[in-house]
Short mmCIF file of C-alpha atoms and ligand atoms in Angstrom, two decimals:
data_model
loop_
_atom_site.label_atom_id
_atom_site.label_comp_id
_atom_site.label_asym_id
_atom_site.label_seq_id
_atom_site.Cartn_x
_atom_site.Cartn_y
_atom_site.Cartn_z
CA MET A 113 -26.04 -7.76 -1.11
CA THR A 114 -22.93 -6.55 -2.77
CA GLU A 115 -23.01 -4.81 -5.82
CA ARG A 116 -21.17 -6.59 -8.71
CA LEU A 117 -20.46 -4.83 -12.03
CA ARG A 118 -18.41 -5.74 -15.23
CA PHE A 119 -16.85 -4.39 -17.98
CA ALA A 120 -16.59 -6.60 -21.05
CA PRO A 121 -14.47 -5.73 -24.08
CA SER A 122 -14.32 -7.84 -27.08
CA PRO A 123 -10.58 -8.24 -28.19
CA THR A 124 -11.36 -6.85 -31.76
CA GLY A 125 -9.22 -4.01 -31.68
CA ALA A 126 -7.90 -0.62 -29.76
CA LEU A 127 -9.86 0.57 -26.80
CA HIS A 128 -11.29 3.33 -27.66
CA LEU A 129 -12.43 6.44 -25.52
CA GLY A 130 -16.33 5.54 -25.59
CA ASN A 131 -15.21 2.05 -23.97
CA ALA A 132 -12.78 3.27 -22.07
CA ARG A 133 -15.92 5.82 -20.36
CA THR A 134 -17.99 2.47 -20.22
CA ALA A 135 -15.06 0.94 -18.22
CA LEU A 136 -14.16 3.89 -16.23
CA VAL A 137 -18.13 4.50 -15.06
CA ASN A 138 -18.28 1.12 -13.84
CA TRP A 139 -15.44 1.39 -11.86
CA LEU A 140 -16.35 4.67 -10.43
CA VAL A 141 -19.87 2.76 -9.32
CA ALA A 142 -17.94 -0.30 -8.22
CA ARG A 143 -15.84 1.65 -5.98
CA GLY A 144 -18.23 4.21 -5.02
CA CYS A 145 -20.28 1.98 -3.27
CA GLY A 146 -18.16 -1.00 -2.38
CA GLY A 147 -18.90 -3.30 -4.77
CA ALA A 148 -16.60 -5.72 -7.27
CA LEU A 149 -15.86 -4.82 -10.52
CA VAL A 150 -15.24 -7.84 -13.13
CA LEU A 151 -13.42 -7.78 -16.38
CA ARG A 152 -14.78 -10.02 -19.17
CA VAL A 153 -13.06 -10.87 -22.33
CA GLU A 154 -15.93 -11.50 -24.88
CA ASP A 155 -14.13 -13.16 -27.37
CA THR A 156 -16.74 -15.63 -28.75
CA ASP A 157 -16.77 -14.04 -32.18
CA GLU A 158 -13.60 -15.77 -33.53
CA GLY A 159 -13.36 -14.26 -36.62
CA ARG A 160 -12.95 -10.85 -35.34
CA ASN A 161 -10.94 -11.45 -32.52
CA VAL A 162 -7.21 -9.64 -33.05
CA GLU A 163 -4.15 -11.35 -31.56
CA GLY A 164 -2.74 -9.36 -28.23
CA ALA A 165 -5.85 -7.06 -28.30
CA ASP A 166 -6.98 -8.31 -24.46
CA GLN A 167 -3.72 -7.31 -22.93
CA ARG A 168 -3.17 -4.35 -24.58
CA ILE A 169 -6.78 -3.60 -23.77
CA PHE A 170 -5.63 -4.60 -19.94
CA ASP A 171 -2.45 -2.31 -20.15
CA ASP A 172 -4.65 0.97 -21.03
CA LEU A 173 -7.36 0.45 -18.45
CA ARG A 174 -4.61 0.18 -15.81
CA TRP A 175 -2.87 3.33 -17.48
CA LEU A 176 -6.16 4.94 -17.05
CA GLY A 177 -6.23 3.96 -13.28
CA ILE A 178 -8.91 1.40 -13.68
CA GLU A 179 -8.13 -2.06 -11.78
CA TRP A 180 -10.48 -4.51 -11.48
CA ASP A 181 -11.56 -7.23 -8.83
CA GLU A 182 -11.95 -10.44 -10.97
CA GLY A 183 -10.76 -10.91 -14.47
CA PRO A 184 -8.83 -13.33 -16.80
CA ASP A 185 -5.34 -12.45 -15.51
CA VAL A 186 -6.26 -11.92 -11.84
CA GLY A 187 -8.82 -14.68 -11.27
CA GLY A 188 -11.85 -14.90 -9.04
CA ASP A 189 -14.35 -17.10 -7.77
CA TYR A 190 -16.37 -17.69 -10.71
CA GLY A 191 -13.93 -19.86 -12.91
CA ALA A 192 -12.96 -18.52 -16.22
CA TYR A 193 -13.55 -14.72 -17.37
CA ARG A 194 -12.80 -15.19 -20.71
CA GLN A 195 -16.03 -16.28 -22.78
CA SER A 196 -14.50 -18.82 -25.11
CA GLU A 197 -13.45 -20.87 -22.43
CA ARG A 198 -17.00 -20.94 -21.12
CA ARG A 199 -18.29 -22.41 -24.18
CA CYS A 200 -19.68 -25.88 -22.41
CA ARG A 201 -21.67 -24.14 -20.28
CA HIS A 202 -23.12 -21.82 -22.81
CA GLN A 203 -24.14 -24.86 -25.19
CA SER A 204 -25.82 -26.45 -22.42
CA VAL A 205 -28.27 -23.41 -21.68
CA VAL A 206 -28.46 -23.48 -25.57
CA ALA A 207 -29.56 -27.27 -25.31
CA GLU A 208 -31.70 -26.57 -22.19
CA LEU A 209 -33.79 -23.85 -24.49
CA VAL A 210 -34.06 -26.37 -27.20
CA GLN A 211 -35.21 -28.79 -25.02
CA THR A 212 -37.96 -26.57 -23.55
CA GLY A 213 -39.23 -25.53 -26.52
CA ALA A 214 -38.04 -21.71 -26.09
CA ALA A 215 -35.46 -22.20 -28.95
CA TYR A 216 -35.54 -24.18 -31.85
CA TYR A 217 -33.37 -24.58 -35.00
CA CYS A 218 -33.83 -22.96 -37.51
CA PHE A 219 -32.81 -24.30 -41.44
CA GLY A 220 -32.26 -21.69 -43.91
CA ASP A 221 -29.33 -18.85 -44.90
CA VAL A 222 -29.53 -16.18 -42.35
CA GLU A 223 -28.60 -13.48 -45.00
CA THR A 224 -31.99 -14.88 -47.08
CA ILE A 225 -34.06 -14.80 -43.83
CA ARG A 226 -33.20 -11.52 -42.79
CA ALA A 227 -34.12 -10.18 -46.25
CA GLU A 228 -37.11 -11.79 -46.24
CA ARG A 229 -38.22 -10.64 -43.09
CA LEU A 230 -37.20 -7.07 -44.05
CA ALA A 231 -39.66 -7.45 -47.04
CA ALA A 232 -42.55 -8.84 -44.74
CA SER A 233 -41.68 -6.50 -42.47
CA GLU A 234 -41.79 -3.55 -45.30
CA ALA A 235 -45.33 -5.25 -46.98
CA GLY A 236 -47.03 -5.29 -43.17
CA VAL A 237 -47.37 -8.85 -43.51
CA PRO A 238 -46.48 -11.47 -40.49
CA PHE A 239 -43.17 -12.92 -40.96
CA GLU A 240 -43.04 -16.85 -40.27
CA TRP A 241 -40.02 -17.81 -38.97
CA PRO A 242 -38.68 -21.27 -40.96
CA GLY A 243 -38.21 -23.71 -38.56
CA ARG A 244 -40.54 -22.09 -36.13
CA ALA A 245 -43.08 -24.54 -36.35
CA ILE A 246 -41.40 -27.92 -36.70
CA ASP A 247 -41.32 -30.48 -34.09
CA ALA A 248 -38.52 -31.16 -31.62
CA GLN A 249 -38.22 -34.79 -33.33
CA GLU A 250 -37.99 -33.70 -36.81
CA ALA A 251 -35.47 -30.91 -36.29
CA ALA A 252 -33.27 -33.44 -34.54
CA ARG A 253 -33.26 -35.66 -37.21
CA ARG A 254 -32.64 -32.88 -39.64
CA VAL A 255 -30.08 -31.76 -37.38
CA ALA A 256 -28.09 -35.13 -37.37
CA SER A 257 -28.23 -35.89 -40.93
CA GLY A 258 -26.66 -32.96 -41.32
CA GLY A 259 -28.53 -29.86 -42.41
CA PRO A 260 -26.76 -26.74 -41.35
CA ALA A 261 -29.02 -24.72 -38.68
CA VAL A 262 -28.78 -22.04 -36.62
CA VAL A 263 -30.01 -22.04 -33.13
CA ARG A 264 -32.91 -19.35 -32.40
CA PHE A 265 -34.68 -17.93 -29.45
CA ARG A 266 -38.28 -18.04 -29.67
CA ALA A 267 -39.42 -14.53 -29.15
CA PRO A 268 -42.01 -13.69 -26.88
CA ARG A 269 -45.82 -12.80 -27.65
CA ASP A 270 -46.00 -9.82 -25.28
CA PRO A 271 -44.10 -6.39 -25.64
CA VAL A 272 -40.78 -6.61 -23.16
CA ARG A 273 -40.50 -4.02 -21.03
CA PHE A 274 -37.67 -3.06 -18.61
CA VAL A 275 -35.95 0.18 -16.67
CA ASP A 276 -33.01 1.90 -17.66
CA GLY A 277 -30.84 3.58 -15.13
CA LEU A 278 -30.97 6.69 -16.78
CA ARG A 279 -34.24 6.50 -19.07
CA GLY A 280 -36.51 4.96 -17.14
CA GLU A 281 -39.02 2.49 -18.14
CA THR A 282 -38.36 1.48 -21.61
CA GLY A 283 -38.77 -1.61 -23.79
CA VAL A 284 -40.04 -2.70 -27.04
CA GLU A 285 -43.30 -4.70 -28.85
CA ALA A 286 -42.57 -7.99 -29.04
CA ASP A 287 -41.94 -8.37 -32.77
CA GLN A 288 -38.79 -5.83 -32.31
CA VAL A 289 -37.41 -8.67 -30.80
CA GLY A 290 -37.41 -11.35 -33.42
CA ASP A 291 -36.25 -14.98 -33.25
CA PHE A 292 -32.61 -14.11 -32.92
CA VAL A 293 -29.67 -16.30 -33.33
CA ILE A 294 -28.56 -17.95 -30.13
CA ALA A 295 -26.34 -20.54 -31.58
CA ARG A 296 -24.49 -20.33 -34.97
CA PRO A 297 -24.44 -23.22 -37.33
CA ASP A 298 -21.15 -24.92 -35.83
CA GLY A 299 -22.76 -24.32 -32.33
CA THR A 300 -20.80 -21.44 -31.16
CA PRO A 301 -23.26 -19.60 -28.97
CA THR A 302 -23.67 -15.58 -30.21
CA TYR A 303 -23.03 -12.50 -27.71
CA GLN A 304 -26.76 -12.47 -27.02
CA LEU A 305 -26.88 -16.18 -25.47
CA ALA A 306 -23.24 -15.54 -23.76
CA VAL A 307 -23.82 -12.47 -22.34
CA VAL A 308 -26.92 -13.51 -20.84
CA VAL A 309 -25.31 -16.65 -19.54
CA ASP A 310 -22.11 -15.12 -18.09
CA ASP A 311 -23.74 -12.31 -16.52
CA HIS A 312 -25.91 -14.22 -14.70
CA ASP A 313 -23.24 -16.98 -13.51
CA MET A 314 -21.31 -14.25 -12.44
CA ALA A 315 -24.10 -12.54 -10.43
CA ILE A 316 -23.81 -9.20 -12.35
CA THR A 317 -25.96 -7.06 -10.48
CA HIS A 318 -26.01 -4.03 -12.80
CA VAL A 319 -24.93 -3.86 -16.12
CA ILE A 320 -23.71 -0.29 -17.18
CA ARG A 321 -22.70 -0.06 -20.95
CA GLY A 322 -22.82 1.99 -24.07
CA GLN A 323 -26.13 2.94 -25.58
CA ASP A 324 -25.41 1.17 -28.94
CA HIS A 325 -26.33 -1.96 -27.16
CA LEU A 326 -29.82 -0.58 -25.92
CA SER A 327 -31.17 -2.74 -28.74
CA ASN A 328 -29.74 -5.73 -27.48
CA THR A 329 -31.44 -5.42 -23.91
CA PRO A 330 -35.11 -6.62 -24.89
CA GLY A 331 -33.61 -9.60 -26.41
CA GLN A 332 -31.27 -10.40 -23.23
CA VAL A 333 -34.28 -9.40 -20.96
CA ALA A 334 -36.25 -12.14 -22.55
CA LEU A 335 -33.63 -14.65 -22.33
CA TYR A 336 -33.46 -14.10 -18.28
CA ASP A 337 -37.19 -14.31 -18.16
CA ALA A 338 -37.07 -17.58 -20.25
CA LEU A 339 -34.41 -19.19 -17.94
CA GLY A 340 -36.37 -18.37 -14.67
CA TRP A 341 -33.44 -15.91 -13.76
CA THR A 342 -33.36 -12.26 -12.74
CA ALA A 343 -32.43 -10.05 -14.80
CA PRO A 344 -29.71 -7.26 -13.85
CA ARG A 345 -30.44 -3.50 -13.62
CA PHE A 346 -29.43 -1.76 -16.76
CA THR A 347 -27.77 1.41 -17.48
CA HIS A 348 -27.15 2.39 -20.96
CA LEU A 349 -24.66 5.38 -21.25
CA PRO A 350 -25.13 8.07 -24.09
CA LEU A 351 -22.57 8.06 -26.82
CA VAL A 352 -19.60 10.00 -27.23
CA LEU A 353 -19.66 11.90 -30.28
CA GLY A 354 -17.33 13.75 -32.77
CA ALA A 355 -17.09 17.61 -33.30
CA ASP A 356 -19.64 17.32 -36.68
CA ARG A 357 -22.14 15.10 -33.74
CA SER A 358 -21.36 12.00 -35.66
CA ARG A 359 -20.42 8.97 -33.39
CA LEU A 360 -16.85 9.31 -32.61
CA SER A 361 -14.74 7.35 -34.59
CA LYS A 362 -11.72 6.58 -36.40
CA ARG A 363 -12.72 9.16 -38.96
CA HIS A 364 -11.78 11.72 -36.30
CA GLY A 365 -8.81 11.20 -36.01
CA ALA A 366 -7.05 9.53 -32.89
CA THR A 367 -9.28 8.32 -30.70
CA SER A 368 -7.94 5.40 -28.85
CA VAL A 369 -6.78 5.21 -25.10
CA ALA A 370 -3.34 4.15 -26.71
CA ALA A 371 -2.95 7.42 -29.12
CA MET A 372 -3.98 9.54 -26.30
CA ARG A 373 -0.82 7.86 -24.20
CA GLU A 374 1.50 8.23 -26.99
CA ARG A 375 0.68 11.97 -27.58
CA GLY A 376 1.90 12.55 -23.92
CA ILE A 377 -1.86 12.98 -21.81
CA LEU A 378 -1.88 11.87 -18.74
CA GLY A 379 -3.49 8.81 -18.12
CA GLU A 380 -5.10 10.65 -14.73
CA ALA A 381 -6.25 13.88 -17.12
CA LEU A 382 -7.97 11.42 -19.66
CA ALA A 383 -10.15 9.36 -17.11
CA ASN A 384 -11.11 12.83 -15.40
CA TYR A 385 -12.02 14.03 -19.05
CA LEU A 386 -14.06 11.04 -19.42
CA VAL A 387 -15.90 11.50 -15.92
CA LEU A 388 -16.73 14.56 -16.91
CA LEU A 389 -18.27 13.73 -20.45
CA GLY A 390 -22.08 14.15 -19.62
CA TRP A 391 -21.70 14.70 -15.56
CA ALA A 392 -20.38 17.74 -13.25
CA PRO A 393 -18.88 17.55 -9.93
CA PRO A 394 -21.23 19.03 -7.28
CA ASP A 395 -18.55 21.19 -6.14
CA GLU A 396 -16.77 24.03 -8.41
CA GLY A 397 -13.14 22.29 -9.53
CA GLU A 398 -13.27 20.13 -12.32
CA VAL A 399 -9.90 18.79 -11.59
CA LEU A 400 -10.38 15.38 -10.06
CA ASP A 401 -7.83 13.04 -8.85
CA ALA A 402 -8.86 9.63 -8.86
CA MET A 403 -10.28 9.46 -5.03
CA GLN A 404 -11.97 12.48 -5.50
CA MET A 405 -13.79 10.97 -8.87
CA VAL A 406 -14.91 8.01 -6.53
CA ALA A 407 -16.01 10.09 -3.79
CA ALA A 408 -18.27 12.67 -6.11
CA PHE A 409 -19.40 10.38 -9.25
CA ASP A 410 -22.78 9.77 -9.17
CA LEU A 411 -24.79 7.95 -11.80
CA GLY A 412 -27.71 9.48 -11.59
CA GLY A 413 -26.43 12.62 -11.99
CA LEU A 414 -25.13 11.63 -15.55
CA SER A 415 -26.98 13.70 -18.61
CA SER A 416 -28.93 11.20 -20.53
CA THR A 417 -27.99 13.27 -24.08
CA ASN A 418 -25.15 12.49 -26.42
CA VAL A 419 -21.94 14.48 -25.44
CA VAL A 420 -19.33 15.83 -27.71
CA PHE A 421 -15.72 14.99 -27.32
CA ASP A 422 -13.56 18.27 -26.59
CA GLN A 423 -10.00 17.67 -27.38
CA ASP A 424 -8.88 21.20 -26.18
CA LYS A 425 -10.54 20.60 -22.72
CA LEU A 426 -8.67 17.10 -22.32
CA GLU A 427 -5.39 18.86 -23.12
CA TRP A 428 -6.34 21.37 -20.39
CA LEU A 429 -7.19 18.97 -18.08
CA SER A 430 -3.90 16.99 -18.94
CA GLN A 431 -2.24 20.40 -18.27
CA GLN A 432 -3.90 20.71 -14.91
CA HIS A 433 -2.63 17.35 -14.24
CA MET A 434 1.05 17.80 -15.33
CA GLN A 435 1.32 20.42 -12.76
CA ARG A 436 -0.10 18.41 -9.79
CA LEU A 437 2.51 15.59 -10.48
CA PRO A 438 5.14 15.20 -7.92
CA ALA A 439 8.70 15.99 -9.61
CA GLU A 440 9.93 12.71 -9.70
CA VAL A 441 6.76 11.38 -11.14
CA LEU A 442 7.02 14.14 -13.52
CA ARG A 443 10.46 13.31 -14.58
CA GLN A 444 9.60 9.29 -14.66
CA ARG A 445 6.64 10.07 -17.11
CA ALA A 446 8.55 12.83 -19.10
CA MET A 447 11.83 10.41 -19.60
CA PRO A 448 10.45 8.14 -22.72
CA PHE A 449 9.84 11.62 -24.47
CA PHE A 450 12.99 13.00 -24.33
CA ALA A 451 14.63 9.81 -24.69
CA ALA A 452 12.62 9.69 -28.43
CA ALA A 453 14.08 13.24 -28.73
CA GLY A 454 17.58 11.89 -28.30
CA ALA A 455 18.66 12.73 -24.54
CA ARG A 456 19.92 10.15 -22.40
CA PHE A 457 19.46 9.85 -18.88
CA SER A 458 22.17 8.98 -15.72
CA ASP A 459 21.21 7.30 -12.32
CA ASP A 460 23.43 10.14 -10.79
CA PRO A 461 21.45 11.65 -8.24
CA ALA A 462 22.70 15.20 -8.80
CA VAL A 463 21.02 14.86 -12.55
CA ARG A 464 17.72 13.25 -11.61
CA ALA A 465 17.19 16.45 -9.26
CA TRP A 466 18.08 18.88 -11.97
CA TRP A 467 16.17 17.13 -14.36
CA GLN A 468 12.91 17.59 -11.83
CA HIS A 469 13.90 21.30 -11.30
CA ALA A 470 14.01 21.52 -15.13
CA LEU A 471 10.57 19.74 -15.86
CA GLN A 472 8.82 21.55 -13.15
CA LEU A 473 10.03 24.77 -14.89
CA LEU A 474 8.65 23.90 -18.14
CA ALA A 475 5.41 21.69 -17.20
CA PRO A 476 2.90 25.26 -16.81
CA ALA A 477 3.40 25.89 -20.02
CA ALA A 478 2.69 22.16 -21.47
CA HIS A 479 -0.49 20.44 -21.97
CA ARG A 480 1.10 17.02 -22.72
CA LEU A 481 4.41 15.40 -22.08
CA ASP A 482 5.40 15.03 -25.72
CA GLU A 483 5.53 18.88 -25.76
CA LEU A 484 8.42 19.15 -23.14
CA PRO A 485 11.40 18.15 -25.13
CA SER A 486 10.53 20.79 -27.40
CA GLN A 487 9.85 23.32 -24.45
CA SER A 488 13.67 22.44 -23.07
CA ALA A 489 15.11 24.02 -26.11
CA PRO A 490 16.28 27.08 -23.86
CA LEU A 491 18.17 24.74 -21.54
CA PHE A 492 20.09 23.19 -24.11
CA TRP A 493 20.59 25.92 -26.97
CA LYS A 494 23.67 26.45 -28.58
CA PRO A 495 24.64 30.13 -29.54
CA ALA A 496 25.98 30.02 -33.50
CA GLU A 497 30.01 30.46 -33.69
CA SER A 498 30.43 33.78 -34.98
CA PRO A 499 27.75 36.37 -32.90
CA SER A 500 25.00 37.64 -35.93
CA ALA A 501 24.41 40.80 -34.92
CA THR A 502 26.86 43.34 -33.07
CA LEU A 503 25.73 44.62 -29.85
CA ASP A 504 25.74 48.37 -29.01
CA GLY A 505 28.13 49.82 -26.43
CA VAL A 506 25.94 50.16 -23.59
CA LEU A 507 24.79 46.24 -24.01
CA GLU A 508 28.02 45.06 -24.44
CA GLU A 509 28.80 46.49 -21.13
CA ALA A 510 25.89 44.79 -19.79
CA VAL A 511 26.42 41.69 -21.26
CA ARG A 512 30.29 41.44 -19.97
CA SER A 513 29.07 42.02 -16.81
CA PHE A 514 26.83 39.26 -16.69
CA VAL A 515 29.30 37.11 -18.05
CA ALA A 516 31.58 38.22 -15.07
CA ALA A 517 28.52 37.30 -12.82
CA ALA A 518 28.08 34.16 -14.49
CA SER A 519 31.96 32.96 -13.97
CA ALA A 520 31.98 34.43 -10.22
CA GLY A 521 29.09 31.89 -9.78
CA GLU A 522 26.32 34.98 -8.59
CA LEU A 523 24.05 33.74 -11.54
CA ASP A 524 23.77 30.12 -9.44
CA THR A 525 20.98 31.02 -7.35
CA GLU A 526 17.61 33.03 -8.14
CA ALA A 527 18.57 35.83 -5.46
CA GLY A 528 21.88 35.90 -6.66
CA PHE A 529 20.43 36.27 -10.58
CA ARG A 530 18.35 39.24 -8.94
CA ASP A 531 20.75 40.83 -7.35
CA ALA A 532 23.29 40.86 -10.25
CA ALA A 533 20.63 41.95 -12.75
CA ARG A 534 19.48 45.05 -10.56
CA ALA A 535 23.18 45.75 -10.17
CA ILE A 536 23.90 45.51 -13.95
CA GLY A 537 20.88 47.57 -14.61
CA LYS A 538 21.50 50.22 -12.51
CA HIS A 539 24.84 50.68 -13.69
CA THR A 540 24.23 50.36 -17.52
CA GLY A 541 20.63 52.22 -17.34
CA LEU A 542 19.17 49.66 -19.01
CA ARG A 543 15.92 48.22 -17.22
CA GLY A 544 13.20 46.17 -17.48
CA ARG A 545 12.48 44.55 -21.28
CA GLY A 546 15.24 46.85 -22.38
CA LEU A 547 17.87 44.49 -20.38
CA PHE A 548 16.05 41.04 -20.17
CA HIS A 549 14.51 40.65 -23.55
CA PRO A 550 18.32 40.72 -25.18
CA LEU A 551 19.84 38.71 -22.63
CA ARG A 552 16.86 35.97 -22.86
CA LYS A 553 17.81 36.18 -26.73
CA LEU A 554 21.56 35.68 -25.92
CA VAL A 555 20.95 32.78 -23.48
CA THR A 556 18.13 30.78 -25.20
CA GLY A 557 17.97 32.05 -28.58
CA GLN A 558 14.27 32.85 -27.92
CA ASP A 559 12.11 35.45 -27.49
CA THR A 560 9.97 34.46 -24.73
CA GLY A 561 9.99 31.54 -22.19
CA PRO A 562 10.59 30.43 -18.82
CA GLU A 563 11.16 33.25 -16.11
CA LEU A 564 14.79 33.98 -16.13
CA ALA A 565 15.79 34.10 -12.58
CA ARG A 566 14.77 30.58 -12.37
CA LEU A 567 16.20 29.49 -16.08
CA ILE A 568 19.73 31.03 -15.50
CA PRO A 569 20.19 29.10 -12.22
CA LEU A 570 19.44 26.03 -13.56
CA ILE A 571 21.46 26.18 -16.76
CA GLN A 572 24.49 27.22 -14.70
CA LEU A 573 23.95 24.17 -12.39
CA GLY A 574 23.31 22.06 -15.46
CA SER A 575 26.49 23.28 -16.97
CA ARG A 576 28.37 21.51 -14.34
CA LEU A 577 26.69 18.25 -14.55
CA PRO A 578 26.88 15.28 -16.90
CA ILE A 579 23.90 15.94 -18.61
CA GLU A 580 23.10 14.31 -22.10
CA PRO A 581 23.11 16.72 -24.47
CA ALA A 582 25.57 18.58 -22.62
CA VAL A 583 23.68 21.98 -21.13
CA GLN A 584 26.43 25.28 -22.08
CA SER A 585 27.03 27.85 -19.55
CA VAL A 586 25.65 31.25 -19.41
CA GLU A 587 28.76 32.55 -19.89
CA ALA A 588 29.79 30.57 -22.61
CA ARG A 589 26.94 31.60 -24.45
CA LEU A 590 27.19 35.29 -23.49
CA THR A 591 30.81 34.95 -24.76
CA ALA A 592 29.84 33.66 -27.96
CA ALA A 593 27.91 36.87 -28.54
CA LEU A 594 30.83 39.50 -27.85
CA PRO A 595 33.17 40.65 -30.53
CA SER A 596 36.47 38.72 -30.25
CA SER A 597 39.22 40.48 -28.19
CA PRO A 598 41.64 42.23 -30.85
N1 LIG B 1927 -18.24 -7.34 -25.93
C1 LIG B 1927 -19.57 -5.70 -25.82
C2 LIG B 1927 -18.57 -4.53 -26.65
O1 LIG B 1927 -17.37 -4.89 -26.37
C3 LIG B 1927 -19.63 -5.43 -24.72
C4 LIG B 1927 -21.21 -6.19 -24.12
C5 LIG B 1927 -22.05 -5.79 -23.05
O2 LIG B 1927 -21.62 -4.61 -22.71
O3 LIG B 1927 -23.06 -6.15 -22.92
O4 LIG B 1927 -19.29 -3.95 -27.20
#
């Protein structure tokens, strides 16, 4: 039988890291076994739906590299993949459960009932669900005469047991399940009912979701039993926690996938990071691309303890992935960040090639795409009109020699720069740091930065291209530091 998995987000806001991890694990398991991944939008709680949130979730998933085989925007064999479009089907299952006596109309205010149940449990006395004992005809009469009622599932008498993929056999006593609501007074089905009907109808074989749903599972298993359906397998993923060991939430800062993207973290790095939460690849390397993740991931190897989110590790992975990007891909990913910083891009192939080289030079020191514009400062630096410090004799001589070498095109290549520097060093007696530190300072305004032998030819090439902002040549930068001729 083909394995069928699903990711079932509610369109109530941004996709957060915990849910993104759930989606990723479902995708990895589906791809790893040649199964199908279904995307289902669980929009039954109308009051909580946020306009456009579903589309943003789809975009975030695709940015992470997660593709699904069936879903609201790609279709599939099972009809509608939005829960709200399946309401008639859900309502007919509710009606069937009422008819067989597995569910009943419960009259009374839900909040009052909850409080009374709590009080009964604290007092250690059995709780009587209002309406449970009313016979079906009487209930139908009261519903017809407009009495507001929810429909409750009649909880089983026996404990509910099921096997969790990470925890093994688990379950709860019957009274912990309680007679839960499956349809609201306005007739709309609740999540508990809709999720069971949809997972069954969509032939889902394995439900993988966050541990926060563990308490819902016994009720769902009981519903499968009452309907005579086989329940899927269940695996509940441990939670992702913040540094203070509480569940990762907005309190911990930016924890949405969109916020990570806006910060310039790479999608492949975030996916790589999320898969390493509670799982270690069998081989040593932790930097994995999508194919490597699919090949290596093993759900059974996932730890069953909660995991702590570590921004530093994510940034390290982002740096690693950035260095592995093909030059043109890196350029395209970086462009929006440079555009936001005021740079403009032309389609001139020489300009494009220049940016590719520039970004490859800068990438090793950057963790995120948004750091690249500030790290490109040495390329675009312009000296002040009047020099702030005077050069001493021998340094002035070295600078004049570099100006001459630059004007003669000798600094246009890495080898040319090295030859010129060697000759100038020999001639002036300035060597190593004594030569390169002042040179760097005069050319870039900074004390540290990328290797000069690579940086300087790039500046020279850039100064002859229509780049915006303009790149000033090395000779112009150095000349500005020289005392003007009398
Ligand atoms: N819609 C639920 C949520 O977003 C997921 C339900 C499930 O996976 O069963 O938390």
